[in-house]
Amino acid sequence: MDWKKLDKFFECFTKGVTFFSFFILSFIIIFIVKESLSLFKEIGVIDFIFGKRWYPSSYSNPAMGIFNIILATIYISILSIVIAFPVGLGCSIFLSCVLKEKTKNILKPYIDILAGIPSVIYGFLGLIIVVKFFEILGRPSGESVLSGGIVLSIMVLPFMIDVCQETMTRIRKKYENSSKSLGISRWYMISELIVPASKKAMIVSIILGLGRALGETMAVMMVIGNAPIFPKLFGKAQTISSLIALEMGMAEVGSVHYSGLFASGLCLMIMILLINFSVEFIKNRYLGDEV
């Protein structure tokens, strides 16, 4: 077998696949921007982003502003991270520093499975457990920002745990023998050495979880009530992704409403791209090979 020809073929193949992926991504971005242009010409970018009314189908006073929807998207995403982070940190410490390697290898796949469960399942469980729970407590409607935040926090947990526990395990293996030889207790080693040394991995896990939460659609749509109003903790709200999923089917192709949904998608894409660039910047600028 001619290995040089095989290497050359593999090199050309990987280059071709890379350029094709870049082409597909560029095509998607150009298509979304093109479909959004008619809205920006009709309403203007500032009025679209900072407008607080979303009534595209109103005959008397139509309005297409997504400020409340952008706020709700960010609010629910940050709320989910606030709920998930302490739990994720505890699980990471437990998996990396407390459990024996054999037990960890049994439990870890179960956490990974959480990342593979379809979001509609999370949404359904949120609807019958979280929403019902708030209704039992006396809330007129269990569908709220808090319900969305709780469901999303469960969905982002596997990503946060994965990043943190890998780093903590590596740090524990590096310093465990030295700590034992100095007579340092395990909990002192965790609190004073492992957790502080893992703070950069925690930051990356938060940013990754935030990116995951921003783009989630189905589960959030099922538990937040889908009302394009100013988001409050126990009130209904609507995220960008749920707005697109709910209204794209009823929007006439080529209409301003149709263009407005693409413009909403463009806003969401820019937010997620900023998150991804932040991750790359932090990794390259501050972390190196630590994460």
GROMACS .gro file of C-alpha atoms in nm:
model
  291
    1MET     CA    1   0.000   0.000   0.000
    2ASP     CA    2   0.129   0.345  -0.095
    3TRP     CA    3   0.111   0.531   0.236
    4LYS     CA    4   0.215   0.863   0.083
    5LYS     CA    5  -0.083   0.859  -0.154
    6LEU     CA    6  -0.309   0.755   0.132
    7ASP     CA    7  -0.182   1.042   0.350
    8LYS     CA    8  -0.230   1.284   0.062
    9PHE     CA    9  -0.584   1.160   0.008
   10PHE     CA   10  -0.663   1.192   0.378
   11GLU     CA   11  -0.519   1.545   0.386
   12CYS     CA   12  -0.731   1.650   0.084
   13PHE     CA   13  -1.038   1.483   0.235
   14THR     CA   14  -1.006   1.663   0.569
   15LYS     CA   15  -0.945   1.997   0.393
   16GLY     CA   16  -1.251   1.939   0.176
   17VAL     CA   17  -1.469   1.854   0.475
   18THR     CA   18  -1.341   2.159   0.663
   19PHE     CA   19  -1.412   2.395   0.373
   20PHE     CA   20  -1.754   2.237   0.324
   21SER     CA   21  -1.841   2.294   0.691
   22PHE     CA   22  -1.723   2.654   0.662
   23PHE     CA   23  -1.932   2.695   0.346
   24ILE     CA   24  -2.245   2.557   0.514
   25LEU     CA   25  -2.199   2.786   0.816
   26SER     CA   26  -2.141   3.088   0.591
   27PHE     CA   27  -2.447   2.999   0.383
   28ILE     CA   28  -2.665   2.979   0.695
   29ILE     CA   29  -2.541   3.316   0.823
   30ILE     CA   30  -2.586   3.486   0.485
   31PHE     CA   31  -2.934   3.336   0.445
   32ILE     CA   32  -3.050   3.452   0.790
   33VAL     CA   33  -2.908   3.801   0.734
   34LYS     CA   34  -3.071   3.821   0.388
   35GLU     CA   35  -3.412   3.717   0.525
   36SER     CA   36  -3.380   3.972   0.808
   37LEU     CA   37  -3.301   4.272   0.588
   38SER     CA   38  -3.658   4.356   0.490
   39LEU     CA   39  -3.754   4.394   0.859
   40PHE     CA   40  -3.457   4.620   0.930
   41LYS     CA   41  -3.556   4.837   0.630
   42GLU     CA   42  -3.918   4.846   0.746
   43ILE     CA   43  -3.872   4.905   1.120
   44GLY     CA   44  -3.505   4.973   1.184
   45VAL     CA   45  -3.253   4.784   1.394
   46ILE     CA   46  -3.283   5.008   1.702
   47ASP     CA   47  -3.664   4.994   1.713
   48PHE     CA   48  -3.656   4.618   1.660
   49ILE     CA   49  -3.405   4.546   1.938
   50PHE     CA   50  -3.530   4.802   2.193
   51GLY     CA   51  -3.900   4.788   2.109
   52LYS     CA   52  -4.109   4.645   2.395
   53ARG     CA   53  -4.418   4.534   2.203
   54TRP     CA   54  -4.446   4.221   1.991
   55TYR     CA   55  -4.779   4.221   1.808
   56PRO     CA   56  -4.691   4.134   1.446
   57SER     CA   57  -5.044   4.019   1.358
   58SER     CA   58  -5.229   4.324   1.493
   59TYR     CA   59  -5.430   4.502   1.218
   60SER     CA   60  -5.469   4.832   1.406
   61ASN     CA   61  -5.126   4.876   1.568
   62PRO     CA   62  -4.869   4.614   1.466
   63ALA     CA   63  -4.537   4.623   1.651
   64MET     CA   64  -4.225   4.413   1.638
   65GLY     CA   65  -3.988   4.485   1.924
   66ILE     CA   66  -3.805   4.203   2.099
   67PHE     CA   67  -3.647   4.381   2.395
   68ASN     CA   68  -3.862   4.193   2.649
   69ILE     CA   69  -3.793   3.865   2.468
   70ILE     CA   70  -3.417   3.924   2.469
   71LEU     CA   71  -3.434   4.008   2.841
   72ALA     CA   72  -3.633   3.690   2.910
   73THR     CA   73  -3.381   3.480   2.717
   74ILE     CA   74  -3.090   3.620   2.918
   75TYR     CA   75  -3.284   3.613   3.248
   76ILE     CA   76  -3.382   3.246   3.222
   77SER     CA   77  -3.034   3.144   3.106
   78ILE     CA   78  -2.858   3.322   3.393
   79LEU     CA   79  -3.114   3.192   3.643
   80SER     CA   80  -3.052   2.835   3.528
   81ILE     CA   81  -2.677   2.882   3.575
   82VAL     CA   82  -2.728   3.028   3.925
   83ILE     CA   83  -2.933   2.719   4.019
   84ALA     CA   84  -2.711   2.465   3.842
   85PHE     CA   85  -2.366   2.591   3.946
   86PRO     CA   86  -2.370   2.495   4.318
   87VAL     CA   87  -2.516   2.154   4.233
   88GLY     CA   88  -2.266   2.101   3.952
   89LEU     CA   89  -1.975   2.205   4.173
   90GLY     CA   90  -2.083   1.965   4.448
   91CYS     CA   91  -2.125   1.680   4.203
   92SER     CA   92  -1.784   1.752   4.049
   93ILE     CA   93  -1.612   1.745   4.389
   94PHE     CA   94  -1.798   1.428   4.485
   95LEU     CA   95  -1.705   1.250   4.160
   96SER     CA   96  -1.344   1.362   4.143
   97CYS     CA   97  -1.235   1.368   4.508
   98VAL     CA   98  -1.467   1.150   4.717
   99LEU     CA   99  -1.575   0.851   4.512
  100LYS     CA  100  -1.344   0.565   4.437
  101GLU     CA  101  -1.243   0.530   4.073
  102LYS     CA  102  -1.449   0.213   4.024
  103THR     CA  103  -1.769   0.367   4.161
  104LYS     CA  104  -1.707   0.686   3.965
  105ASN     CA  105  -1.677   0.489   3.641
  106ILE     CA  106  -2.020   0.338   3.714
  107LEU     CA  107  -2.194   0.667   3.803
  108LYS     CA  108  -2.036   0.899   3.546
  109PRO     CA  109  -2.214   0.747   3.242
  110TYR     CA  110  -2.549   0.811   3.409
  111ILE     CA  111  -2.466   1.182   3.428
  112ASP     CA  112  -2.354   1.179   3.064
  113ILE     CA  113  -2.687   1.023   2.967
  114LEU     CA  114  -2.862   1.336   3.101
  115ALA     CA  115  -2.703   1.532   2.817
  116GLY     CA  116  -2.852   1.297   2.559
  117ILE     CA  117  -3.213   1.300   2.677
  118PRO     CA  118  -3.437   1.487   2.425
  119SER     CA  119  -3.536   1.831   2.546
  120VAL     CA  120  -3.906   1.754   2.497
  121ILE     CA  121  -3.874   1.494   2.774
  122TYR     CA  122  -3.733   1.757   3.008
  123GLY     CA  123  -4.015   1.989   2.905
  124PHE     CA  124  -4.277   1.724   2.972
  125LEU     CA  125  -4.131   1.644   3.315
  126GLY     CA  126  -4.112   2.015   3.392
  127LEU     CA  127  -4.476   2.054   3.294
  128ILE     CA  128  -4.606   1.774   3.515
  129ILE     CA  129  -4.368   1.822   3.810
  130VAL     CA  130  -4.231   2.177   3.835
  131VAL     CA  131  -4.534   2.362   3.694
  132LYS     CA  132  -4.777   2.148   3.895
  133PHE     CA  133  -4.569   2.203   4.210
  134PHE     CA  134  -4.603   2.582   4.182
  135GLU     CA  135  -4.975   2.547   4.113
  136ILE     CA  136  -5.013   2.336   4.428
  137LEU     CA  137  -4.834   2.613   4.622
  138GLY     CA  138  -5.112   2.850   4.519
  139ARG     CA  139  -4.970   3.024   4.215
  140PRO     CA  140  -5.244   3.099   3.957
  141SER     CA  141  -5.017   2.953   3.691
  142GLY     CA  142  -4.710   2.739   3.741
  143GLU     CA  143  -4.569   2.844   3.405
  144SER     CA  144  -4.306   3.104   3.488
  145VAL     CA  145  -3.947   3.218   3.447
  146LEU     CA  146  -3.856   3.023   3.761
  147SER     CA  147  -4.002   2.700   3.617
  148GLY     CA  148  -3.800   2.754   3.299
  149GLY     CA  149  -3.487   2.824   3.501
  150ILE     CA  150  -3.527   2.505   3.707
  151VAL     CA  151  -3.579   2.286   3.400
  152LEU     CA  152  -3.289   2.448   3.217
  153SER     CA  153  -3.061   2.408   3.519
  154ILE     CA  154  -3.108   2.031   3.503
  155MET     CA  155  -3.029   2.034   3.132
  156VAL     CA  156  -2.702   2.227   3.165
  157LEU     CA  157  -2.577   2.026   3.465
  158PRO     CA  158  -2.402   1.748   3.264
  159PHE     CA  159  -2.197   2.005   3.069
  160MET     CA  160  -2.087   2.187   3.382
  161ILE     CA  161  -2.007   1.868   3.573
  162ASP     CA  162  -1.808   1.725   3.282
  163VAL     CA  163  -1.577   2.026   3.252
  164CYS     CA  164  -1.524   2.073   3.628
  165GLN     CA  165  -1.475   1.712   3.731
  166GLU     CA  166  -1.218   1.642   3.459
  167THR     CA  167  -1.005   1.934   3.578
  168MET     CA  168  -1.053   1.849   3.947
  169THR     CA  169  -0.955   1.487   3.887
  170ARG     CA  170  -0.637   1.597   3.711
  171ILE     CA  171  -0.546   1.837   3.993
  172ARG     CA  172  -0.622   1.577   4.262
  173LYS     CA  173  -0.395   1.321   4.094
  174LYS     CA  174  -0.121   1.581   4.069
  175TYR     CA  175  -0.122   1.685   4.436
  176GLU     CA  176  -0.279   1.394   4.625
  177ASN     CA  177   0.043   1.212   4.716
  178SER     CA  178   0.216   1.532   4.826
  179SER     CA  179  -0.082   1.626   5.042
  180LYS     CA  180  -0.090   1.283   5.207
  181SER     CA  181   0.282   1.290   5.277
  182LEU     CA  182   0.239   1.630   5.450
  183GLY     CA  183  -0.051   1.498   5.658
  184ILE     CA  184  -0.308   1.728   5.501
  185SER     CA  185  -0.666   1.609   5.531
  186ARG     CA  186  -0.872   1.539   5.220
  187TRP     CA  187  -1.125   1.816   5.284
  188TYR     CA  188  -0.852   2.071   5.346
  189MET     CA  189  -0.690   1.966   5.018
  190ILE     CA  190  -1.025   2.005   4.838
  191SER     CA  191  -1.114   2.343   4.988
  192GLU     CA  192  -0.771   2.503   4.981
  193LEU     CA  193  -0.610   2.347   4.675
  194ILE     CA  194  -0.841   2.172   4.430
  195VAL     CA  195  -1.134   2.415   4.428
  196PRO     CA  196  -0.921   2.733   4.397
  197ALA     CA  197  -0.707   2.571   4.126
  198SER     CA  198  -1.023   2.476   3.933
  199LYS     CA  199  -1.181   2.821   3.925
  200LYS     CA  200  -1.089   2.879   3.559
  201ALA     CA  201  -1.256   2.552   3.462
  202MET     CA  202  -1.560   2.666   3.659
  203ILE     CA  203  -1.572   2.987   3.455
  204VAL     CA  204  -1.557   2.792   3.130
  205SER     CA  205  -1.829   2.554   3.252
  206ILE     CA  206  -2.051   2.854   3.334
  207ILE     CA  207  -2.000   3.004   2.988
  208LEU     CA  208  -2.063   2.670   2.816
  209GLY     CA  209  -2.377   2.617   3.023
  210LEU     CA  210  -2.493   2.969   2.938
  211GLY     CA  211  -2.449   2.901   2.567
  212ARG     CA  212  -2.647   2.579   2.600
  213ALA     CA  213  -2.925   2.753   2.794
  214LEU     CA  214  -2.955   3.042   2.546
  215GLY     CA  215  -3.028   2.812   2.255
  216GLU     CA  216  -3.269   2.571   2.426
  217THR     CA  217  -3.616   2.574   2.274
  218MET     CA  218  -3.864   2.296   2.341
  219ALA     CA  219  -3.826   2.240   2.715
  220VAL     CA  220  -3.839   2.612   2.793
  221MET     CA  221  -4.132   2.669   2.559
  222MET     CA  222  -4.337   2.411   2.748
  223VAL     CA  223  -4.298   2.568   3.094
  224ILE     CA  224  -4.267   2.950   3.068
  225GLY     CA  225  -4.609   3.048   2.934
  226ASN     CA  226  -4.482   3.214   2.613
  227ALA     CA  227  -4.599   3.570   2.675
  228PRO     CA  228  -4.377   3.845   2.521
  229ILE     CA  229  -4.392   4.066   2.831
  230PHE     CA  230  -4.129   4.198   3.072
  231PRO     CA  231  -3.990   3.890   3.251
  232LYS     CA  232  -4.052   3.848   3.623
  233LEU     CA  233  -3.945   3.555   3.840
  234PHE     CA  234  -4.298   3.420   3.894
  235GLY     CA  235  -4.445   3.563   3.575
  236LYS     CA  236  -4.474   3.433   3.224
  237ALA     CA  237  -4.219   3.520   2.957
  238GLN     CA  238  -4.098   3.417   2.614
  239THR     CA  239  -3.751   3.339   2.485
  240ILE     CA  240  -3.622   3.400   2.134
  241SER     CA  241  -3.599   3.034   2.045
  242SER     CA  242  -3.954   2.961   2.168
  243LEU     CA  243  -4.082   3.265   1.977
  244ILE     CA  244  -3.937   3.132   1.651
  245ALA     CA  245  -4.061   2.777   1.713
  246LEU     CA  246  -4.415   2.893   1.793
  247GLU     CA  247  -4.468   3.152   1.520
  248MET     CA  248  -4.262   3.040   1.221
  249GLY     CA  249  -4.537   2.803   1.109
  250MET     CA  250  -4.803   3.077   1.103
  251ALA     CA  251  -4.593   3.355   0.948
  252GLU     CA  252  -4.653   3.423   0.579
  253VAL     CA  253  -4.338   3.369   0.373
  254GLY     CA  254  -4.192   3.704   0.268
  255SER     CA  255  -4.397   3.906   0.519
  256VAL     CA  256  -4.249   4.142   0.777
  257HIS     CA  257  -4.351   3.894   1.046
  258TYR     CA  258  -4.154   3.621   0.868
  259SER     CA  259  -3.855   3.852   0.837
  260GLY     CA  260  -3.886   3.951   1.203
  261LEU     CA  261  -3.853   3.589   1.312
  262PHE     CA  262  -3.534   3.554   1.109
  263ALA     CA  263  -3.408   3.878   1.264
  264SER     CA  264  -3.483   3.730   1.608
  265GLY     CA  265  -3.283   3.424   1.512
  266LEU     CA  266  -2.999   3.651   1.401
  267CYS     CA  267  -2.997   3.817   1.745
  268LEU     CA  268  -2.987   3.478   1.915
  269MET     CA  269  -2.708   3.359   1.686
  270ILE     CA  270  -2.501   3.670   1.765
  271MET     CA  271  -2.552   3.612   2.140
  272ILE     CA  272  -2.438   3.250   2.113
  273LEU     CA  273  -2.142   3.342   1.891
  274LEU     CA  274  -2.034   3.596   2.152
  275ILE     CA  275  -2.049   3.322   2.416
  276ASN     CA  276  -1.839   3.089   2.199
  277PHE     CA  277  -1.583   3.359   2.127
  278SER     CA  278  -1.566   3.430   2.501
  279VAL     CA  279  -1.489   3.064   2.570
  280GLU     CA  280  -1.211   3.059   2.309
  281PHE     CA  281  -1.070   3.388   2.436
  282ILE     CA  282  -1.063   3.272   2.798
  283LYS     CA  283  -0.912   2.936   2.705
  284ASN     CA  284  -0.641   3.088   2.486
  285ARG     CA  285  -0.568   3.392   2.700
  286TYR     CA  286  -0.587   3.254   3.052
  287LEU     CA  287  -0.620   2.877   3.064
  288GLY     CA  288  -0.394   2.720   2.806
  289ASP     CA  289  -0.412   2.342   2.849
  290GLU     CA  290  -0.560   2.362   3.196
  291VAL     CA  291  -0.918   2.286   3.083
   0.00000   0.00000   0.00000
